[in-house]
């Protein structure tokens, strides 16, 4: 259902129609009461019964109707000229009735138009429009004082107050809209930044591990290519396999990104759709395969699982695997150790992950490494409200320890998962 259909009827009425209705109601009422209806004992000084007897007065009143109608019709397209036409029509109506002041009900249409201008235009434009209305009221007030007409309480101060109130209401709506747009823009910018960080983490986790394995296997093959051709051939086959897997992962990632862009261009917006998956369904079930790959690269990886193994939420399962993958990659590339221990402990309300080695490296990377691996692991842990620690071990080596809280499932969710 579109927004225009679901919005209230009052909001769907154009502002020009509100202006025209307010002005026409105030203009037609005295014509009906003091001209069309039979004479009554009461009479009005502002609307004399013979006020429209002359042809010029009727023509001027007709002109006032035309001016206000034109201004109301063009209020949305050309606000400033249309607003000027509404004021001109109001003044022409008072002249036609030979009035020395603007009736409050007649001036209500000007307030409605001013409120609309203050809501959609800049503050400078709306203040200029308000100044025009106040200037007209001031001219009427000064003209009556100079001509010595004293009809009691002057309405101009009260009408000036309505002008100020109308401008304040419109300006408040303008500020609320601007604030809402700013919030939407800020949220969109944050979403783009978060998505870029997520893509960067996936790119790093997908490529860094494979490139590290490829570099180690290629170096081993270069060293034994003359003395142990069979081992060199085995190492190069491992390089080929890791390269193909990395290339397939990158193709899947780019394909998902292109598909997400095409869907967004086709619909104009994502309507809160979840980001496209940039990775295959990876999780802790793939840790053994990861360990076998690292072992083939020369670092024996031992995996120990403790606690009652159970399915984990997809985001926790993926984050835990990526943390193990990055930690093992750092151990293979930087620790200088010949072995690495991965411990996965399934606790009642959390998952504990520890990756340790006994190497001589710092674990943070040397040479050309930028340290983005530790940053990515810390960000993943923070997004899941977990605890992350990484640093050298007292007895030598490096330790990465992560605790990820596991949301408790309700009884209904447990039954549904069991089914």
Tab-separated table of C-alpha atoms in Angstrom:
chain	number	residue	atom	x	y	z
A	1	UNK	CA	0.000	0.000	0.000
A	2	UNK	CA	1.406	3.364	-0.949
A	3	UNK	CA	2.049	6.103	1.510
A	4	UNK	CA	-0.508	8.362	-0.141
A	5	UNK	CA	-3.273	5.823	0.373
A	6	UNK	CA	-2.397	4.986	3.957
A	7	UNK	CA	-1.912	8.601	5.048
A	8	UNK	CA	-4.819	10.421	6.717
A	9	UNK	CA	-7.239	12.402	4.552
A	10	UNK	CA	-6.219	15.700	6.147
A	11	UNK	CA	-2.611	15.176	5.089
A	12	UNK	CA	-3.595	14.304	1.518
A	13	UNK	CA	-5.462	17.592	0.954
A	14	UNK	CA	-3.127	20.046	-0.862
A	15	UNK	CA	-2.144	23.165	1.099
A	16	UNK	CA	-3.543	25.335	-1.678
A	17	UNK	CA	-6.970	23.765	-1.169
A	18	UNK	CA	-6.833	24.525	2.568
A	19	UNK	CA	-5.945	28.139	1.751
A	20	UNK	CA	-8.745	28.476	-0.778
A	21	UNK	CA	-11.330	26.888	1.539
A	22	UNK	CA	-10.394	29.178	4.438
A	23	UNK	CA	-10.480	32.329	2.291
A	24	UNK	CA	-13.623	31.491	0.336
A	25	UNK	CA	-15.541	30.582	3.507
A	26	UNK	CA	-14.626	33.919	5.079
A	27	UNK	CA	-15.440	35.816	1.841
A	28	UNK	CA	-18.764	34.156	1.021
A	29	UNK	CA	-20.224	34.325	4.539
A	30	UNK	CA	-20.769	38.140	4.598
A	31	UNK	CA	-22.159	38.084	1.054
A	32	UNK	CA	-24.789	35.553	2.060
A	33	UNK	CA	-25.557	37.151	5.434
A	34	UNK	CA	-25.655	40.828	4.488
A	35	UNK	CA	-26.539	40.789	0.772
A	36	UNK	CA	-28.448	37.650	-0.160
A	37	UNK	CA	-30.448	37.054	3.044
A	38	UNK	CA	-33.434	39.336	3.887
A	39	UNK	CA	-32.658	42.374	6.038
A	40	UNK	CA	-32.490	41.809	9.773
A	41	UNK	CA	-32.452	44.194	12.760
A	42	UNK	CA	-28.740	43.655	13.172
A	43	UNK	CA	-26.280	45.205	10.760
A	44	UNK	CA	-22.526	45.362	10.251
A	45	UNK	CA	-20.354	48.411	9.766
A	46	UNK	CA	-17.655	46.359	8.096
A	47	UNK	CA	-20.055	44.712	5.657
A	48	UNK	CA	-22.713	47.310	4.723
A	49	UNK	CA	-25.695	46.019	2.776
A	50	UNK	CA	-25.071	48.483	-0.017
A	51	UNK	CA	-21.335	47.822	-0.047
A	52	UNK	CA	-21.491	45.814	-3.265
A	53	UNK	CA	-24.093	47.880	-5.064
A	54	UNK	CA	-21.605	49.573	-7.339
A	55	UNK	CA	-20.268	47.741	-10.374
A	56	UNK	CA	-16.691	48.617	-9.417
A	57	UNK	CA	-17.044	46.984	-5.976
A	58	UNK	CA	-18.409	43.810	-7.523
A	59	UNK	CA	-15.642	43.732	-10.111
A	60	UNK	CA	-13.024	44.279	-7.421
A	61	UNK	CA	-14.496	41.480	-5.293
A	62	UNK	CA	-14.535	39.176	-8.309
A	63	UNK	CA	-10.895	40.077	-8.941
A	64	UNK	CA	-10.128	39.204	-5.318
A	65	UNK	CA	-11.681	35.756	-5.810
A	66	UNK	CA	-9.635	35.212	-8.968
A	67	UNK	CA	-6.387	36.301	-7.302
A	68	UNK	CA	-6.864	34.015	-4.307
A	69	UNK	CA	-7.929	31.096	-6.511
A	70	UNK	CA	-4.849	31.526	-8.702
A	71	UNK	CA	-2.589	31.870	-5.678
A	72	UNK	CA	-4.044	28.767	-4.017
A	73	UNK	CA	-3.658	26.711	-7.205
A	74	UNK	CA	-0.001	27.745	-7.634
A	75	UNK	CA	0.987	27.594	-3.964
A	76	UNK	CA	2.816	24.270	-4.276
A	77	UNK	CA	4.641	25.132	-7.510
A	78	UNK	CA	5.534	28.809	-6.957
A	79	UNK	CA	5.154	29.549	-3.273
A	80	UNK	CA	6.323	33.171	-3.148
A	81	UNK	CA	4.267	34.550	-6.099
A	82	UNK	CA	1.254	32.487	-5.002
A	83	UNK	CA	1.534	33.824	-1.453
A	84	UNK	CA	1.656	37.362	-2.815
A	85	UNK	CA	-1.529	36.701	-4.837
A	86	UNK	CA	-3.340	35.487	-1.692
A	87	UNK	CA	-2.377	38.678	0.178
A	88	UNK	CA	-3.352	40.831	-2.813
A	89	UNK	CA	-6.739	39.112	-3.031
A	90	UNK	CA	-7.300	39.673	0.690
A	91	UNK	CA	-6.513	43.381	0.347
A	92	UNK	CA	-8.735	43.664	-2.760
A	93	UNK	CA	-11.630	42.105	-0.822
A	94	UNK	CA	-11.375	44.655	1.985
A	95	UNK	CA	-11.239	47.497	-0.562
A	96	UNK	CA	-14.323	46.133	-2.337
A	97	UNK	CA	-16.261	46.191	0.950
A	98	UNK	CA	-14.814	49.649	1.768
A	99	UNK	CA	-13.251	48.321	4.963
A	100	UNK	CA	-10.457	50.037	6.881
A	101	UNK	CA	-9.228	46.795	8.477
A	102	UNK	CA	-8.806	43.169	7.456
A	103	UNK	CA	-11.323	40.811	9.105
A	104	UNK	CA	-9.547	38.136	11.199
A	105	UNK	CA	-11.329	35.256	9.429
A	106	UNK	CA	-10.321	36.674	6.068
A	107	UNK	CA	-6.688	36.773	7.128
A	108	UNK	CA	-6.740	33.097	8.219
A	109	UNK	CA	-5.996	32.003	4.643
A	110	UNK	CA	-2.820	34.103	4.667
A	111	UNK	CA	-1.732	32.344	7.869
A	112	UNK	CA	-2.351	28.916	6.307
A	113	UNK	CA	-0.243	29.803	3.263
A	114	UNK	CA	2.509	31.228	5.475
A	115	UNK	CA	2.582	28.064	7.591
A	116	UNK	CA	3.057	25.988	4.432
A	117	UNK	CA	5.858	28.232	3.184
A	118	UNK	CA	7.665	28.057	6.516
A	119	UNK	CA	7.385	24.257	6.438
A	120	UNK	CA	8.904	23.712	2.983
A	121	UNK	CA	11.086	26.729	2.245
A	122	UNK	CA	14.249	28.057	3.824
A	123	UNK	CA	14.094	30.195	6.926
A	124	UNK	CA	15.106	33.260	4.956
A	125	UNK	CA	12.243	32.829	2.476
A	126	UNK	CA	9.680	32.151	5.186
A	127	UNK	CA	10.799	35.180	7.200
A	128	UNK	CA	10.454	37.314	4.092
A	129	UNK	CA	6.900	36.010	3.604
A	130	UNK	CA	6.050	36.685	7.254
A	131	UNK	CA	7.471	40.191	6.935
A	132	UNK	CA	5.184	40.821	3.965
A	133	UNK	CA	2.099	39.845	5.969
A	134	UNK	CA	3.200	41.947	8.939
A	135	UNK	CA	3.910	44.854	6.592
A	136	UNK	CA	0.353	44.755	5.223
A	137	UNK	CA	-1.083	44.742	8.745
A	138	UNK	CA	1.176	47.646	9.714
A	139	UNK	CA	0.005	49.654	6.694
A	140	UNK	CA	-3.645	49.151	7.654
A	141	UNK	CA	-2.948	50.095	11.251
A	142	UNK	CA	-0.997	53.254	10.321
A	143	UNK	CA	-3.530	54.282	7.685
A	144	UNK	CA	-6.393	54.092	10.177
A	145	UNK	CA	-4.417	56.139	12.704
A	146	UNK	CA	-3.567	58.804	10.116
A	147	UNK	CA	-7.173	59.028	8.942
A	148	UNK	CA	-8.436	59.271	12.507
A	149	UNK	CA	-10.735	56.259	12.276
A	150	UNK	CA	-11.180	54.760	15.749
A	151	UNK	CA	-13.320	51.630	15.654
A	152	UNK	CA	-12.424	50.322	19.087
A	153	UNK	CA	-9.852	47.606	19.656
A	154	UNK	CA	-7.488	47.358	16.709
A	155	UNK	CA	-7.339	43.804	15.258
A	156	UNK	CA	-3.893	44.202	13.694
A	157	UNK	CA	-1.882	43.228	16.833
A	158	UNK	CA	-3.914	40.052	17.190
A	159	UNK	CA	-3.527	39.265	13.502
A	160	UNK	CA	0.230	39.871	13.824
A	161	UNK	CA	0.254	37.324	16.641
A	162	UNK	CA	-1.438	34.775	14.374
A	163	UNK	CA	1.226	35.439	11.752
A	164	UNK	CA	3.967	34.712	14.293
A	165	UNK	CA	2.197	31.543	15.456
A	166	UNK	CA	1.719	30.324	11.880
A	167	UNK	CA	5.399	30.898	11.116
A	168	UNK	CA	6.476	29.101	14.304
A	169	UNK	CA	4.318	26.078	13.481
A	170	UNK	CA	5.630	25.881	9.933
A	171	UNK	CA	9.220	26.391	11.035
A	172	UNK	CA	8.856	23.598	13.612
A	173	UNK	CA	7.624	21.253	10.884
A	174	UNK	CA	10.569	22.317	8.699
A	175	UNK	CA	13.073	21.609	11.468
A	176	UNK	CA	11.466	18.247	12.225
A	177	UNK	CA	11.711	17.235	8.569
A	178	UNK	CA	15.313	18.402	8.336
A	179	UNK	CA	16.203	16.467	11.473
A	180	UNK	CA	14.489	13.346	10.147
A	181	UNK	CA	16.329	13.611	6.830
A	182	UNK	CA	19.600	14.059	8.683
A	183	UNK	CA	18.911	10.953	10.751
A	184	UNK	CA	18.088	8.954	7.614
A	185	UNK	CA	21.233	10.198	5.879
A	186	UNK	CA	23.349	9.392	8.923
A	187	UNK	CA	21.818	5.931	9.199
A	188	UNK	CA	22.432	5.319	5.499
A	189	UNK	CA	26.064	6.439	5.828
A	190	UNK	CA	26.551	4.191	8.845
A	191	UNK	CA	24.992	1.276	6.974
A	192	UNK	CA	27.335	1.841	4.027
A	193	UNK	CA	30.342	2.030	6.348
A	194	UNK	CA	29.292	-1.112	8.198
A	195	UNK	CA	28.787	-2.950	4.926
A	196	UNK	CA	32.208	-1.877	3.668
A	197	UNK	CA	33.804	-3.068	6.885
A	198	UNK	CA	31.960	-6.359	6.599
A	199	UNK	CA	33.122	-6.806	3.010
A	200	UNK	CA	36.682	-5.885	4.033
A	201	UNK	CA	36.623	-8.477	6.812
A	202	UNK	CA	35.291	-11.160	4.475
A	203	UNK	CA	37.883	-10.279	1.840
A	204	UNK	CA	40.652	-10.401	4.394
A	205	UNK	CA	39.485	-13.653	5.949
A	206	UNK	CA	38.936	-15.299	2.579
A	207	UNK	CA	42.140	-14.204	0.891
A	208	UNK	CA	44.711	-13.826	3.678
A	209	UNK	CA	44.498	-17.448	4.811
A	210	UNK	CA	44.790	-18.884	1.311
A	211	UNK	CA	47.571	-16.519	0.281
A	212	UNK	CA	49.520	-17.436	3.405
A	213	UNK	CA	49.193	-21.137	2.613
A	214	UNK	CA	50.141	-20.529	-1.020
A	215	UNK	CA	53.236	-18.543	-0.028
A	216	UNK	CA	54.448	-21.225	2.375
A	217	UNK	CA	53.813	-24.104	-0.020
A	218	UNK	CA	55.440	-22.258	-2.925
A	219	UNK	CA	58.497	-21.532	-0.781
A	220	UNK	CA	58.704	-25.173	0.311
A	221	UNK	CA	58.397	-26.342	-3.292
A	222	UNK	CA	61.181	-23.987	-4.394
A	223	UNK	CA	63.511	-25.366	-1.734
A	224	UNK	CA	62.972	-29.073	-2.523
A	225	UNK	CA	62.220	-28.928	-6.252
A	226	UNK	CA	65.657	-30.367	-7.142
A	227	UNK	CA	66.199	-32.756	-4.247
A	228	UNK	CA	62.627	-33.985	-3.656
A	229	UNK	CA	60.576	-33.530	-6.837
A	230	UNK	CA	57.638	-35.546	-5.503
A	231	UNK	CA	57.304	-33.373	-2.415
A	232	UNK	CA	57.637	-30.241	-4.533
A	233	UNK	CA	54.901	-31.536	-6.844
A	234	UNK	CA	52.663	-32.207	-3.829
A	235	UNK	CA	53.273	-28.679	-2.539
A	236	UNK	CA	52.438	-27.141	-5.914
A	237	UNK	CA	49.228	-29.178	-6.083
A	238	UNK	CA	48.314	-27.721	-2.712
A	239	UNK	CA	49.066	-24.264	-4.098
A	240	UNK	CA	46.806	-24.959	-7.073
A	241	UNK	CA	43.981	-26.182	-4.850
A	242	UNK	CA	44.223	-23.188	-2.492
A	243	UNK	CA	44.337	-20.803	-5.446
A	244	UNK	CA	41.263	-22.335	-7.048
A	245	UNK	CA	39.355	-22.206	-3.755
A	246	UNK	CA	40.309	-18.570	-3.249
A	247	UNK	CA	39.312	-17.687	-6.800
A	248	UNK	CA	35.948	-19.423	-6.363
A	249	UNK	CA	35.362	-17.552	-3.114
A	250	UNK	CA	36.142	-14.219	-4.759
A	251	UNK	CA	33.808	-15.012	-7.656
A	252	UNK	CA	30.999	-15.852	-5.234
A	253	UNK	CA	31.675	-12.649	-3.331
A	254	UNK	CA	31.646	-10.446	-6.433
A	255	UNK	CA	28.562	-12.219	-7.752
A	256	UNK	CA	26.703	-11.560	-4.515
A	257	UNK	CA	27.725	-7.893	-4.615
A	258	UNK	CA	26.581	-7.500	-8.232
A	259	UNK	CA	23.281	-9.197	-7.473
A	260	UNK	CA	22.704	-6.915	-4.487
A	261	UNK	CA	23.458	-3.827	-6.611
A	262	UNK	CA	21.095	-4.981	-9.371
A	263	UNK	CA	18.297	-5.661	-6.894
A	264	UNK	CA	18.767	-2.243	-5.300
A	265	UNK	CA	18.768	-0.487	-8.680
A	266	UNK	CA	15.637	-2.348	-9.739
A	267	UNK	CA	13.618	-1.510	-6.632
A	268	UNK	CA	15.105	1.911	-5.911
A	269	UNK	CA	15.769	0.937	-2.293
A	270	UNK	CA	16.390	-2.180	-0.267
A	271	UNK	CA	13.379	-1.766	2.095
A	272	UNK	CA	15.396	-3.100	4.996
A	273	UNK	CA	16.490	-6.240	3.174
A	274	UNK	CA	19.329	-8.139	4.803
A	275	UNK	CA	22.714	-7.795	3.050
A	276	UNK	CA	23.545	-10.419	0.497
A	277	UNK	CA	25.680	-13.276	1.741
A	278	UNK	CA	29.305	-12.834	0.671
A	279	UNK	CA	30.498	-16.258	1.749
A	280	UNK	CA	29.452	-19.893	1.588
A	281	UNK	CA	27.884	-21.499	4.640
A	282	UNK	CA	31.027	-21.722	6.773
A	283	UNK	CA	31.155	-22.600	10.438
A	284	UNK	CA	32.946	-24.539	13.116
A	285	UNK	CA	32.165	-27.754	11.246
A	286	UNK	CA	34.894	-26.692	8.775
A	287	UNK	CA	37.598	-26.294	11.434
A	288	UNK	CA	38.950	-29.799	10.811
A	289	UNK	CA	39.317	-29.096	7.102
A	290	UNK	CA	41.073	-25.841	7.978
A	291	UNK	CA	43.381	-27.710	10.313
A	292	UNK	CA	44.241	-30.236	7.586
A	293	UNK	CA	45.131	-27.436	5.182
A	294	UNK	CA	47.383	-25.733	7.755
A	295	UNK	CA	48.994	-29.044	8.641
A	296	UNK	CA	49.803	-29.600	5.005
A	297	UNK	CA	51.490	-26.176	5.033
A	298	UNK	CA	53.886	-27.337	7.746
A	299	UNK	CA	52.161	-26.339	11.003
A	300	UNK	CA	50.330	-29.152	12.747
A	301	UNK	CA	46.972	-27.924	14.024
A	302	UNK	CA	45.211	-29.873	16.756
A	303	UNK	CA	41.505	-29.296	17.378
A	304	UNK	CA	39.958	-30.060	20.752
A	305	UNK	CA	36.243	-29.754	21.411
A	306	UNK	CA	34.804	-29.656	24.911
A	307	UNK	CA	31.265	-29.482	26.233
A	308	UNK	CA	28.006	-30.511	24.638
A	309	UNK	CA	28.238	-29.842	20.923
A	310	UNK	CA	25.082	-28.176	19.605
A	311	UNK	CA	24.050	-26.068	16.615
A	312	UNK	CA	24.909	-22.391	16.931
A	313	UNK	CA	23.288	-19.290	15.424
A	314	UNK	CA	24.678	-18.614	11.955
A	315	UNK	CA	26.375	-15.333	12.879
A	316	UNK	CA	28.140	-16.843	15.903
A	317	UNK	CA	29.128	-19.970	13.965
A	318	UNK	CA	30.645	-17.919	11.137
A	319	UNK	CA	32.380	-15.452	13.453
A	320	UNK	CA	33.949	-18.276	15.493
A	321	UNK	CA	35.218	-19.972	12.326
A	322	UNK	CA	36.677	-16.736	10.963
A	323	UNK	CA	38.434	-16.058	14.257
A	324	UNK	CA	39.937	-19.556	14.258
A	325	UNK	CA	40.913	-19.177	10.601
A	326	UNK	CA	42.654	-15.836	11.148
A	327	UNK	CA	44.409	-17.073	14.292
A	328	UNK	CA	45.687	-20.207	12.554
A	329	UNK	CA	46.809	-18.096	9.578
A	330	UNK	CA	48.811	-15.824	11.902
A	331	UNK	CA	50.353	-18.875	13.561
A	332	UNK	CA	51.348	-20.335	10.205
A	333	UNK	CA	52.766	-17.084	8.828
A	334	UNK	CA	54.301	-15.331	11.825
A	335	UNK	CA	54.748	-17.556	14.862
A	336	UNK	CA	57.501	-19.813	13.607
A	337	UNK	CA	55.897	-22.646	15.586
A	338	UNK	CA	55.533	-26.191	14.310
A	339	UNK	CA	52.199	-26.776	16.037
A	340	UNK	CA	49.052	-24.911	17.024
A	341	UNK	CA	46.206	-25.797	19.388
A	342	UNK	CA	42.565	-24.862	18.772
A	343	UNK	CA	40.185	-25.313	21.705
A	344	UNK	CA	36.421	-25.010	21.289
A	345	UNK	CA	34.417	-25.175	24.505
A	346	UNK	CA	30.628	-25.202	24.337
A	347	UNK	CA	29.382	-23.746	27.596
A	348	UNK	CA	25.831	-23.250	28.781
A	349	UNK	CA	25.533	-19.624	27.715
A	350	UNK	CA	28.653	-18.955	25.667
A	351	UNK	CA	31.216	-20.339	23.273
A	352	UNK	CA	34.878	-20.154	24.268
A	353	UNK	CA	37.490	-20.196	21.525
A	354	UNK	CA	41.235	-20.354	22.169
A	355	UNK	CA	44.016	-20.595	19.604
A	356	UNK	CA	47.546	-20.872	21.009
A	357	UNK	CA	51.015	-21.687	19.772
A	358	UNK	CA	54.538	-21.928	21.173
A	359	UNK	CA	56.283	-19.972	18.486
A	360	UNK	CA	58.750	-17.120	18.774
A	361	UNK	CA	56.716	-14.585	16.803
A	362	UNK	CA	54.476	-11.901	18.298
A	363	UNK	CA	51.392	-13.077	16.502
A	364	UNK	CA	50.548	-9.576	15.330
A	365	UNK	CA	52.395	-9.860	12.108
A	366	UNK	CA	55.749	-8.623	10.901
A	367	UNK	CA	57.136	-7.278	7.718
A	368	UNK	CA	54.361	-6.130	5.469
A	369	UNK	CA	51.484	-7.336	7.620
A	370	UNK	CA	49.138	-4.512	8.603
A	371	UNK	CA	47.570	-6.100	11.669
A	372	UNK	CA	44.072	-5.973	10.161
A	373	UNK	CA	43.531	-9.581	11.209
A	374	UNK	CA	43.446	-8.760	14.922
A	375	UNK	CA	41.314	-5.701	14.224
A	376	UNK	CA	38.829	-7.817	12.270
A	377	UNK	CA	38.647	-10.430	15.017
A	378	UNK	CA	38.079	-7.763	17.647
A	379	UNK	CA	35.321	-6.151	15.533
A	380	UNK	CA	33.573	-9.477	14.982
A	381	UNK	CA	33.652	-10.185	18.700
A	382	UNK	CA	32.372	-6.709	19.590
A	383	UNK	CA	29.449	-7.014	17.167
A	384	UNK	CA	28.361	-10.168	18.983
A	385	UNK	CA	28.879	-8.563	22.434
A	386	UNK	CA	31.698	-10.934	23.277
A	387	UNK	CA	35.101	-10.627	24.938
A	388	UNK	CA	38.346	-10.691	22.949
A	389	UNK	CA	41.915	-10.926	24.199
A	390	UNK	CA	45.087	-11.515	22.236
A	391	UNK	CA	48.724	-11.273	23.207
A	392	UNK	CA	51.966	-13.100	23.976
A	393	UNK	CA	51.790	-15.975	26.436
A	394	UNK	CA	53.896	-15.842	29.621
A	395	UNK	CA	55.709	-19.064	28.700
A	396	UNK	CA	56.247	-18.047	25.087
A	397	UNK	CA	54.059	-18.084	22.021
A	398	UNK	CA	50.812	-16.284	21.325
A	399	UNK	CA	47.251	-16.751	22.543
A	400	UNK	CA	43.935	-15.615	21.098
A	401	UNK	CA	40.991	-16.089	23.474
A	402	UNK	CA	37.394	-15.236	22.593
A	403	UNK	CA	34.135	-15.674	24.466
A	404	UNK	CA	30.951	-15.309	22.432
A	405	UNK	CA	27.609	-15.263	24.299
A	406	UNK	CA	24.992	-17.663	22.932
A	407	UNK	CA	21.387	-16.405	23.059
A	408	UNK	CA	19.101	-18.686	25.003
A	409	UNK	CA	16.339	-20.279	22.968
A	410	UNK	CA	12.761	-20.333	24.078
A	411	UNK	CA	10.936	-23.618	24.423
A	412	UNK	CA	9.065	-23.018	21.156
A	413	UNK	CA	12.334	-22.391	19.297
A	414	UNK	CA	13.860	-25.553	20.757
A	415	UNK	CA	10.882	-27.627	19.589
A	416	UNK	CA	11.017	-26.042	16.143
A	417	UNK	CA	14.757	-26.748	15.848
A	418	UNK	CA	14.228	-30.315	17.027
A	419	UNK	CA	11.606	-30.807	14.319
